[in-house]
Tab-separated table of N, CA and C in Angstrom:
chain	number	residue	atom	x	y	z
Z	1	ASP	N	151.163	30.038	124.843
Z	1	ASP	CA	150.185	31.497	124.683
Z	1	ASP	C	150.831	32.550	125.581
Z	2	ILE	N	150.723	34.048	125.237
Z	2	ILE	CA	151.242	34.827	126.231
Z	2	ILE	C	150.334	35.639	126.402
Z	3	ILE	N	149.835	35.893	127.651
Z	3	ILE	CA	148.744	36.920	128.405
Z	3	ILE	C	149.555	38.030	128.428
Z	4	LEU	N	148.518	38.993	127.425
Z	4	LEU	CA	148.394	40.637	127.420
Z	4	LEU	C	148.051	41.234	127.894
Z	5	GLY	N	146.743	40.796	128.835
Z	5	GLY	CA	146.247	41.751	129.477
Z	5	GLY	C	145.391	41.172	130.179
Z	6	VAL	N	144.355	41.671	131.080
Z	6	VAL	CA	143.110	41.132	131.952
Z	6	VAL	C	142.299	42.104	132.308
Z	7	ASN	N	140.997	41.589	131.738
Z	7	ASN	CA	139.998	42.551	132.096
Z	7	ASN	C	140.022	43.707	131.480
Z	8	ASP	N	140.127	43.679	129.777
Z	8	ASP	CA	139.938	45.056	129.059
Z	8	ASP	C	141.384	45.698	129.691
Z	9	LYS	N	142.601	45.646	130.127
Z	9	LYS	CA	143.472	46.579	130.762
Z	9	LYS	C	144.795	45.865	130.120
Z	10	ILE	N	145.525	46.459	129.079
Z	10	ILE	CA	146.750	45.755	128.519
Z	10	ILE	C	147.726	45.804	129.036
Z	11	LEU	N	148.444	44.713	130.048
Z	11	LEU	CA	149.997	44.825	130.735
Z	11	LEU	C	151.199	45.578	129.820
Z	12	PHE	N	151.397	45.144	128.255
Z	12	PHE	CA	151.988	45.134	127.762
Z	12	PHE	C	151.550	45.223	126.325
Z	13	ASP	N	152.417	45.730	125.671
Z	13	ASP	CA	151.767	45.361	124.165
Z	13	ASP	C	152.511	44.620	123.115
Z	14	SER	N	153.482	44.128	123.657
Z	14	SER	CA	154.330	43.181	122.879
Z	14	SER	C	154.555	41.667	123.388
Z	15	ASP	N	155.199	40.805	122.436
Z	15	ASP	CA	155.271	39.433	122.917
Z	15	ASP	C	156.551	39.184	123.840
Z	16	THR	N	156.918	40.303	123.712
Z	16	THR	CA	158.516	40.419	124.824
Z	16	THR	C	158.873	41.237	125.395
Z	17	ALA	N	158.804	41.050	126.809
Z	17	ALA	CA	159.087	41.853	127.607
Z	17	ALA	C	159.930	41.529	128.517
Z	18	THR	N	160.082	42.970	129.646
Z	18	THR	CA	161.528	42.577	130.427
Z	18	THR	C	161.101	41.862	131.548
Z	19	GLY	N	162.212	40.737	132.410
Z	19	GLY	CA	162.072	40.117	133.397
Z	19	GLY	C	161.084	40.868	134.355
Z	20	LEU	N	161.411	42.471	134.574
Z	20	LEU	CA	160.381	42.761	135.666
Z	20	LEU	C	159.342	43.404	135.035
Z	21	GLN	N	159.250	43.403	133.970
Z	21	GLN	CA	157.437	43.963	133.351
Z	21	GLN	C	157.013	42.349	133.251
Z	22	GLY	N	157.570	41.366	133.203
Z	22	GLY	CA	156.854	40.022	132.816
Z	22	GLY	C	156.428	39.698	134.515
Z	23	GLN	N	157.128	39.677	135.795
Z	23	GLN	CA	156.864	39.615	137.025
Z	23	GLN	C	155.763	40.348	137.583
Z	24	LYS	N	155.561	42.160	137.071
Z	24	LYS	CA	154.815	42.821	137.627
Z	24	LYS	C	153.340	42.139	136.968
Z	25	ALA	N	153.057	41.999	135.968
Z	25	ALA	CA	152.256	41.513	134.889
Z	25	ALA	C	151.587	40.245	135.520
Z	26	ILE	N	152.488	39.135	135.901
Z	26	ILE	CA	152.017	38.188	136.680
Z	26	ILE	C	151.642	38.635	137.829
Z	27	GLY	N	151.878	39.443	138.938
Z	27	GLY	CA	151.262	39.854	139.731
Z	27	GLY	C	150.165	40.137	139.553
Z	28	THR	N	149.803	41.465	138.750
Z	28	THR	CA	148.536	42.053	138.430
Z	28	THR	C	147.587	40.539	137.925
Z	29	ILE	N	148.085	40.035	137.060
Z	29	ILE	CA	147.056	38.840	137.183
Z	29	ILE	C	146.380	37.874	138.240
Z	30	ILE	N	147.508	37.567	138.595
Z	30	ILE	CA	146.961	36.796	140.294
Z	30	ILE	C	146.434	37.634	140.958
Z	31	SER	N	146.709	38.664	141.132
Z	31	SER	CA	145.464	39.822	141.815
Z	31	SER	C	144.372	39.683	141.400
Z	32	LYS	N	144.106	39.991	140.002
Z	32	LYS	CA	142.569	40.266	139.413
Z	32	LYS	C	142.160	38.609	139.416
Z	33	VAL	N	142.693	37.899	139.393
Z	33	VAL	CA	142.184	36.605	139.486
Z	33	VAL	C	141.496	36.102	140.963
Z	34	ARG	N	141.982	36.747	141.692
Z	34	ARG	CA	141.995	36.245	143.519
Z	34	ARG	C	140.744	37.461	143.625
Z	35	SER	N	140.986	38.487	143.521
Z	35	SER	CA	139.854	39.312	143.671
Z	35	SER	C	138.153	39.151	142.883
Z	36	THR	N	138.434	38.378	141.661
Z	36	THR	CA	137.359	37.970	141.082
Z	36	THR	C	136.000	37.503	142.214
Z	37	PRO	N	134.786	38.383	142.155
Z	37	PRO	CA	133.980	37.587	143.049
Z	37	PRO	C	133.503	36.213	142.209
Z	38	GLU	N	133.280	34.969	143.383
Z	38	GLU	CA	132.932	33.482	142.635
Z	38	GLU	C	132.005	33.896	141.959
Z	39	GLY	N	132.128	32.859	141.102
Z	39	GLY	CA	131.154	32.861	139.758
Z	39	GLY	C	131.059	33.609	138.481
Z	40	GLN	N	132.089	34.883	138.838
Z	40	GLN	CA	132.303	35.589	137.618
Z	40	GLN	C	133.648	35.026	136.819
Z	41	ALA	N	133.636	36.020	135.724
Z	41	ALA	CA	134.612	35.488	134.816
Z	41	ALA	C	135.938	36.398	134.654
Z	42	VAL	N	137.019	36.305	134.153
Z	42	VAL	CA	138.030	37.291	134.283
Z	42	VAL	C	138.225	37.181	132.438
Z	43	LYS	N	138.465	38.400	132.147
Z	43	LYS	CA	138.539	38.421	130.464
Z	43	LYS	C	140.274	38.369	130.338
Z	44	LEU	N	141.053	37.370	129.965
Z	44	LEU	CA	142.372	37.536	129.408
Z	44	LEU	C	142.826	37.644	128.046
Z	45	THR	N	143.627	39.126	127.746
Z	45	THR	CA	143.948	39.217	126.046
Z	45	THR	C	145.255	37.855	126.240
Z	46	ILE	N	145.163	37.588	125.014
Z	46	ILE	CA	146.298	36.697	124.812
Z	46	ILE	C	146.931	36.366	123.334
Z	47	LEU	N	147.816	35.926	123.113
Z	47	LEU	CA	148.397	35.627	121.803
Z	47	LEU	C	148.635	34.175	121.942
Z	48	HIS	N	148.009	33.526	121.184
Z	48	HIS	CA	147.806	31.905	120.706
Z	48	HIS	C	148.883	31.874	119.946
Z	49	GLY	N	150.183	31.085	120.258
Z	49	GLY	CA	151.157	30.858	119.320
Z	49	GLY	C	151.851	32.213	119.127
Z	50	LYS	N	152.669	31.794	117.658
Z	50	LYS	CA	153.981	32.714	117.412
Z	50	LYS	C	153.249	33.764	116.901
Z	51	ASN	N	152.582	33.536	115.767
Z	51	ASN	CA	152.251	34.675	114.717
Z	51	ASN	C	150.721	34.698	114.809
Z	52	SER	N	150.291	34.756	115.891
Z	52	SER	CA	148.373	35.003	115.918
Z	52	SER	C	148.347	36.232	116.538
Z	53	GLU	N	146.946	36.825	116.137
Z	53	GLU	CA	146.368	37.778	116.445
Z	53	GLU	C	145.997	37.934	118.103
Z	54	GLN	N	145.810	38.930	118.389
Z	54	GLN	CA	145.443	38.917	119.722
Z	54	GLN	C	143.788	38.314	120.201
Z	55	GLU	N	143.781	37.523	121.064
Z	55	GLU	CA	142.624	36.788	121.288
Z	55	GLU	C	141.797	37.368	122.236
Z	56	VAL	N	140.615	37.367	122.920
Z	56	VAL	CA	139.898	37.501	124.063
Z	56	VAL	C	139.628	36.400	124.559
Z	57	ARG	N	139.616	35.890	125.724
Z	57	ARG	CA	139.341	34.128	126.481
Z	57	ARG	C	138.868	34.922	127.605
Z	58	THR	N	137.866	34.243	128.079
Z	58	THR	CA	137.206	34.559	129.046
Z	58	THR	C	136.927	33.345	130.084
Z	59	ILE	N	137.234	33.378	131.062
Z	59	ILE	CA	137.662	32.195	132.102
Z	59	ILE	C	137.036	32.467	133.384
Z	60	VAL	N	136.342	31.433	134.260
Z	60	VAL	CA	135.417	31.379	135.338
Z	60	VAL	C	137.345	30.906	136.420
Z	61	PRO	N	137.502	31.826	137.358
Z	61	PRO	CA	138.048	31.171	138.150
Z	61	PRO	C	137.840	29.669	139.241
Z	62	ARG	N	138.611	29.232	139.706
Z	62	ARG	CA	137.754	27.922	140.309
Z	62	ARG	C	138.795	28.454	141.952
Z	63	VAL	N	137.915	27.774	142.625
Z	63	VAL	CA	138.383	27.907	144.115
Z	63	VAL	C	139.167	26.487	144.645
Z	64	ASN	N	140.474	26.141	144.737
Z	64	ASN	CA	140.754	25.002	145.231
Z	64	ASN	C	141.737	25.601	146.537
Z	65	ASP	N	141.709	25.190	147.529
Z	65	ASP	CA	142.111	24.969	149.132
Z	65	ASP	C	142.307	26.277	149.442
Z	66	GLY	N	140.937	27.120	148.604
Z	66	GLY	CA	140.626	28.362	149.352
Z	66	GLY	C	141.292	29.697	148.804
Z	67	VAL	N	141.619	29.144	147.444
Z	67	VAL	CA	142.309	30.106	146.326
Z	67	VAL	C	141.750	29.903	145.265
Z	68	LYS	N	141.482	31.434	144.893
Z	68	LYS	CA	141.134	31.154	143.131
Z	68	LYS	C	142.199	30.775	142.192
Z	69	SER	N	141.958	30.419	141.058
Z	69	SER	CA	143.070	29.947	140.215
Z	69	SER	C	142.286	29.667	139.255
Z	70	ILE	N	143.245	29.870	137.617
Z	70	ILE	CA	142.616	29.925	136.838
Z	70	ILE	C	143.194	28.236	135.505
Z	71	GLY	N	144.054	27.593	136.622
Z	71	GLY	CA	144.482	26.266	136.532
Z	71	GLY	C	145.682	26.139	135.400
Z	72	VAL	N	146.341	27.350	135.407
Z	72	VAL	CA	147.474	27.459	134.677
Z	72	VAL	C	148.937	27.970	135.490
Z	73	MET	N	150.075	27.668	135.315
Z	73	MET	CA	151.276	27.409	135.908
Z	73	MET	C	151.732	29.409	134.710
Z	74	LEU	N	151.892	30.268	135.745
Z	74	LEU	CA	151.941	31.725	134.969
Z	74	LEU	C	153.748	31.790	135.548
Z	75	GLY	N	154.620	32.199	134.094
Z	75	GLY	CA	155.891	32.493	134.088
Z	75	GLY	C	155.761	33.645	133.409
Z	76	PRO	N	157.297	34.459	133.625
Z	76	PRO	CA	157.176	35.577	132.910
Z	76	PRO	C	157.912	35.140	131.089
Z	77	ASN	N	157.776	36.021	130.412
Z	77	ASN	CA	157.657	35.747	128.643
Z	77	ASN	C	158.975	36.744	128.683
Z	78	PHE	N	160.062	35.896	129.043
Z	78	PHE	CA	161.530	36.394	129.355
Z	78	PHE	C	162.139	35.929	128.306
Z	79	SER	N	162.857	36.375	127.215
Z	79	SER	CA	163.292	35.633	126.282
Z	79	SER	C	165.388	35.656	126.573
Z	80	GLU	N	165.269	37.125	126.912
Z	80	GLU	CA	166.829	37.232	126.640
Z	80	GLU	C	167.403	38.589	127.480
Z	81	VAL	N	168.659	38.772	127.823
Z	81	VAL	CA	169.008	40.029	128.422
Z	81	VAL	C	169.619	40.723	127.070
Z	82	LYS	N	169.222	42.156	127.037
Z	82	LYS	CA	170.314	43.028	126.207
Z	82	LYS	C	170.586	43.881	126.720
Z	83	LEU	N	172.106	43.752	126.327
Z	83	LEU	CA	173.525	44.465	126.591
Z	83	LEU	C	173.213	46.318	125.713
Z	84	GLU	N	172.787	46.786	126.887
Z	84	GLU	CA	172.772	48.463	126.505
Z	84	GLU	C	174.257	49.139	126.941
Z	85	ARG	N	174.795	49.725	125.566
Z	85	ARG	CA	175.985	50.104	125.991
Z	85	ARG	C	175.800	52.044	125.718
Z	86	ALA	N	176.422	52.296	126.824
Z	86	ALA	CA	176.551	53.854	127.005
Z	86	ALA	C	177.224	54.744	126.062
Z	87	THR	N	176.421	55.840	125.486
Z	87	THR	CA	177.151	56.527	124.672
Z	87	THR	C	178.417	57.703	125.347
Z	88	ASN	N	178.141	57.526	126.552
Z	88	ASN	CA	179.117	58.407	127.305
Z	88	ASN	C	179.127	57.882	128.825
Z	89	PHE	N	179.674	58.552	129.818
Z	89	PHE	CA	179.729	58.169	130.983
Z	89	PHE	C	178.402	58.690	131.781
Z	90	GLY	N	177.904	60.182	131.221
Z	90	GLY	CA	176.730	60.603	132.062
Z	90	GLY	C	175.657	59.465	131.766
Z	91	ASP	N	175.761	59.038	130.435
Z	91	ASP	CA	174.887	57.816	129.742
Z	91	ASP	C	174.419	56.686	130.491
Z	92	GLY	N	175.917	56.684	130.799
Z	92	GLY	CA	176.136	54.805	131.614
Z	92	GLY	C	175.605	55.432	133.196
Z	93	LEU	N	175.835	56.328	133.733
Z	93	LEU	CA	175.481	56.524	135.612
Z	93	LEU	C	173.970	56.537	135.096
Z	94	GLN	N	173.365	56.969	134.172
Z	94	GLN	CA	171.739	57.321	134.150
Z	94	GLN	C	171.258	55.669	134.129
Z	95	LYS	N	171.474	55.170	133.240
Z	95	LYS	CA	171.023	53.567	132.795
Z	95	LYS	C	171.594	52.503	133.945
Z	96	ALA	N	172.463	52.925	134.568
Z	96	ALA	CA	173.113	51.998	135.626
Z	96	ALA	C	172.211	52.612	136.837
Z	97	GLY	N	172.010	53.718	137.791
Z	97	GLY	CA	170.767	54.115	138.027
Z	97	GLY	C	169.695	54.007	138.268
Z	98	LYS	N	168.924	53.690	137.060
Z	98	LYS	CA	167.770	53.334	136.334
Z	98	LYS	C	167.674	51.885	136.860
Z	99	ALA	N	168.707	51.132	136.562
Z	99	ALA	CA	168.465	49.522	136.518
Z	99	ALA	C	168.522	49.206	138.423
Z	100	VAL	N	169.365	49.928	138.936
Z	100	VAL	CA	169.805	49.637	140.789
Z	100	VAL	C	168.024	50.162	141.392
Z	101	TYR	N	167.620	51.549	140.733
Z	101	TYR	CA	166.400	51.815	141.343
Z	101	TYR	C	165.328	50.796	141.048
Z	102	GLU	N	165.238	50.255	139.797
Z	102	GLU	CA	164.533	49.200	139.610
Z	102	GLU	C	164.403	48.114	140.761
Z	103	VAL	N	165.399	47.130	140.672
Z	103	VAL	CA	165.901	46.034	141.202
Z	103	VAL	C	165.307	46.419	143.093
Z	104	THR	N	166.161	47.672	143.493
Z	104	THR	CA	166.226	48.038	144.717
Z	104	THR	C	164.240	48.521	145.039
Z	105	THR	N	163.482	48.841	144.562
Z	105	THR	CA	162.536	48.948	144.528
Z	105	THR	C	161.382	47.656	144.360
Z	106	GLU	N	161.393	46.882	143.683
Z	106	GLU	CA	160.897	45.324	143.648
Z	106	GLU	C	161.442	44.793	145.103
Z	107	THR	N	162.794	44.735	145.558
Z	107	THR	CA	163.496	44.290	146.425
Z	107	THR	C	162.610	44.692	147.862
Z	108	ALA	N	162.597	46.009	147.633
Z	108	ALA	CA	161.931	46.543	148.828
Z	108	ALA	C	160.608	46.497	149.355
Z	109	LYS	N	159.958	46.212	148.245
Z	109	LYS	CA	158.230	45.588	148.154
Z	109	LYS	C	158.031	44.316	148.466
Z	110	SER	N	158.900	43.633	147.756
Z	110	SER	CA	158.916	42.128	148.283
Z	110	SER	C	159.297	41.992	149.883
Z	111	ILE	N	160.212	42.568	150.508
Z	111	ILE	CA	160.229	42.517	151.706
Z	111	ILE	C	159.264	43.175	152.503
Z	112	TYR	N	158.860	44.420	152.266
Z	112	TYR	CA	157.399	44.797	152.992
Z	112	TYR	C	156.552	43.975	152.888
Z	113	GLY	N	155.824	43.222	151.896
Z	113	GLY	CA	155.087	42.256	151.720
Z	113	GLY	C	154.889	41.497	152.654
Z	114	VAL	N	156.160	40.785	153.062
Z	114	VAL	CA	156.919	39.728	153.767
Z	114	VAL	C	156.357	40.239	154.840
Z	115	LEU	N	156.773	40.949	155.587
Z	115	LEU	CA	156.940	41.442	156.820
Z	115	LEU	C	155.487	41.950	157.184
Z	116	ILE	N	154.661	42.468	156.191
Z	116	ILE	CA	153.026	42.717	156.476
Z	116	ILE	C	152.353	41.486	156.707
Z	117	GLY	N	152.668	40.688	155.949
Z	117	GLY	CA	152.057	39.166	156.112
Z	117	GLY	C	152.621	38.518	157.064
Z	118	LEU	N	153.407	38.586	157.829
Z	118	LEU	CA	154.138	37.906	159.008
Z	118	LEU	C	153.364	38.652	160.003
Z	119	LEU	N	153.266	40.424	160.292
Z	119	LEU	CA	152.722	41.057	160.975
Z	119	LEU	C	150.982	40.649	161.392
Z	120	ILE	N	150.880	40.362	160.359
Z	120	ILE	CA	149.033	40.296	160.403
Z	120	ILE	C	148.969	38.716	160.423
Z	121	GLY	N	149.622	38.353	159.761
Z	121	GLY	CA	149.798	36.632	160.129
Z	121	GLY	C	148.597	35.551	158.789
Z	122	LYS	N	148.857	36.602	157.930
Z	122	LYS	CA	147.869	36.034	156.303
Z	122	LYS	C	149.035	35.993	155.250
Z	123	GLY	N	150.260	35.856	155.566
Z	123	GLY	CA	150.802	35.444	154.593
Z	123	GLY	C	151.042	36.448	153.568
Z	124	THR	N	151.787	36.027	152.590
Z	124	THR	CA	151.811	37.340	151.428
Z	124	THR	C	150.775	37.767	150.802
Z	125	PRO	N	150.666	38.809	150.510
Z	125	PRO	CA	149.110	39.737	149.547
Z	125	PRO	C	149.183	39.023	148.404
Z	126	ALA	N	148.212	38.716	147.898
Z	126	ALA	CA	147.858	38.378	146.220
Z	126	ALA	C	148.921	39.207	145.676
Z	127	GLY	N	148.969	38.360	144.768
Z	127	GLY	CA	150.202	39.381	143.531
Z	127	GLY	C	151.675	39.510	144.177
Z	128	ILE	N	151.802	39.472	145.177
Z	128	ILE	CA	153.505	39.719	145.488
Z	128	ILE	C	154.285	38.393	145.415
Z	129	THR	N	155.390	37.955	144.889
Z	129	THR	CA	155.851	37.257	144.664
Z	129	THR	C	157.432	37.275	145.291
Z	130	MET	N	157.977	36.125	145.608
Z	130	MET	CA	159.083	36.435	146.433
Z	130	MET	C	159.983	35.741	145.034
Z	131	SER	N	161.488	36.399	145.272
Z	131	SER	CA	162.393	35.402	144.312
Z	131	SER	C	163.239	35.753	145.644
Z	132	GLY	N	164.703	35.205	144.463
Z	132	GLY	CA	166.107	35.739	145.137
Z	132	GLY	C	165.990	35.393	146.673
Z	133	PRO	N	167.263	35.841	147.302
Z	133	PRO	CA	167.252	35.945	148.795
Z	133	PRO	C	165.876	35.533	149.776
Z	134	VAL	N	164.850	36.835	149.264
Z	134	VAL	CA	163.640	37.105	150.248
Z	134	VAL	C	162.909	35.870	149.600
Z	135	GLY	N	162.747	35.259	148.332
Z	135	GLY	CA	161.983	34.359	148.271
Z	135	GLY	C	162.430	32.864	148.954
Z	136	VAL	N	163.779	32.730	149.455
Z	136	VAL	CA	164.867	32.022	149.835
Z	136	VAL	C	164.096	31.529	151.031
Z	137	ILE	N	164.105	33.296	152.002
Z	137	ILE	CA	163.740	33.205	153.272
Z	137	ILE	C	162.118	32.353	153.400
Z	138	LYS	N	161.177	33.314	152.781
Z	138	LYS	CA	159.925	33.192	152.625
Z	138	LYS	C	159.673	31.440	152.424
Z	139	SER	N	160.327	30.835	151.692
Z	139	SER	CA	159.924	29.690	151.896
Z	139	SER	C	160.613	28.770	152.998
Z	140	GLY	N	161.831	29.003	153.701
Z	140	GLY	CA	161.835	28.378	154.505
Z	140	GLY	C	161.100	28.530	155.827
Z	141	ALA	N	160.335	29.641	155.839
Z	141	ALA	CA	159.325	30.302	156.822
Z	141	ALA	C	158.237	29.377	156.460
Z	142	ASP	N	157.783	28.770	155.246
Z	142	ASP	CA	156.648	28.516	155.133
Z	142	ASP	C	156.971	26.640	155.386
Z	143	VAL	N	158.195	26.547	154.928
Z	143	VAL	CA	158.785	24.804	155.535
Z	143	VAL	C	158.445	24.562	157.001
Z	144	VAL	N	159.238	25.784	158.022
Z	144	VAL	CA	158.762	25.821	159.193
Z	144	VAL	C	157.716	25.419	159.814
Z	145	LYS	N	156.955	26.465	159.212
Z	145	LYS	CA	155.470	26.685	159.480
Z	145	LYS	C	154.917	25.440	159.184
Z	146	SER	N	155.100	24.668	158.626
Z	146	SER	CA	154.166	23.417	158.464
Z	146	SER	C	154.831	22.406	159.625
Z	147	SER	N	155.583	22.716	160.092
Z	147	SER	CA	155.808	21.670	161.665
Z	147	SER	C	156.012	20.268	161.339
Z	148	ASP	N	156.954	19.750	160.106
Z	148	ASP	CA	157.136	18.378	159.311
Z	148	ASP	C	158.604	18.613	159.965
Z	149	LEU	N	159.247	18.194	160.314
Z	149	LEU	CA	160.567	17.679	160.859
Z	149	LEU	C	160.921	17.336	159.334
Z	150	SER	N	160.703	16.205	158.716
Z	150	SER	CA	161.182	15.876	157.834
Z	150	SER	C	161.624	16.894	156.540
Z	151	ALA	N	160.257	17.604	156.039
Z	151	ALA	CA	160.549	18.967	155.329
Z	151	ALA	C	161.540	19.949	155.593
Z	152	VAL	N	161.992	20.097	156.813
Z	152	VAL	CA	162.606	21.008	157.343
Z	152	VAL	C	164.131	20.684	157.181
Z	153	VAL	N	164.494	19.650	157.234
Z	153	VAL	CA	165.637	19.040	157.451
Z	153	VAL	C	165.846	18.532	155.978
Z	154	ALA	N	164.779	18.403	154.980
Z	154	ALA	CA	165.170	18.821	153.564
Z	154	ALA	C	165.406	19.913	152.853
Z	155	PHE	N	164.735	21.012	153.221
Z	155	PHE	CA	164.968	22.152	152.883
Z	155	PHE	C	166.305	22.675	153.345
Z	156	ALA	N	166.681	22.625	154.731
Z	156	ALA	CA	168.285	22.741	155.123
Z	156	ALA	C	168.953	21.951	154.396
Z	157	ALA	N	168.717	21.019	153.764
Z	157	ALA	CA	170.097	20.136	152.959
Z	157	ALA	C	169.812	20.853	151.549
Z	158	SER	N	168.929	21.235	150.949
Z	158	SER	CA	169.023	21.778	150.169
Z	158	SER	C	169.689	23.213	149.818
Z	159	ILE	N	169.680	23.836	151.030
Z	159	ILE	CA	170.449	25.521	150.948
Z	159	ILE	C	171.476	24.929	151.261
């Protein structure tokens, strides 16, 4: 299944999104689910199967360990990387600049989320996901916070 929208807000209009669009959509879905008042439903617009029509499903989030969830594992619907050829040097600079800007912006948002969470002591805000080196640091901080020596050793051995 591919989630295209939440609470009548379409996140993207096709079943093939870029990795960045997928990550943003996952953050939006998680935020909407967690901010839904207890007992109320979330409406998801989905594609069920490859060649199907859009459907709207209503799901009531459950509270598990103090966190609201709809009981599914979310992952970006990312299938391929497209190689874009520049038509000239200026076009190449423009495309490269846009890609660097997007990656830098998302990295800065993630670092900001981690720092604010650490300063406030609440962890990361709902919908902010960590990946890459920032995700490894966040995971390491969570393991150390657990005070389980065997988990710390296993984490250190894995990296």
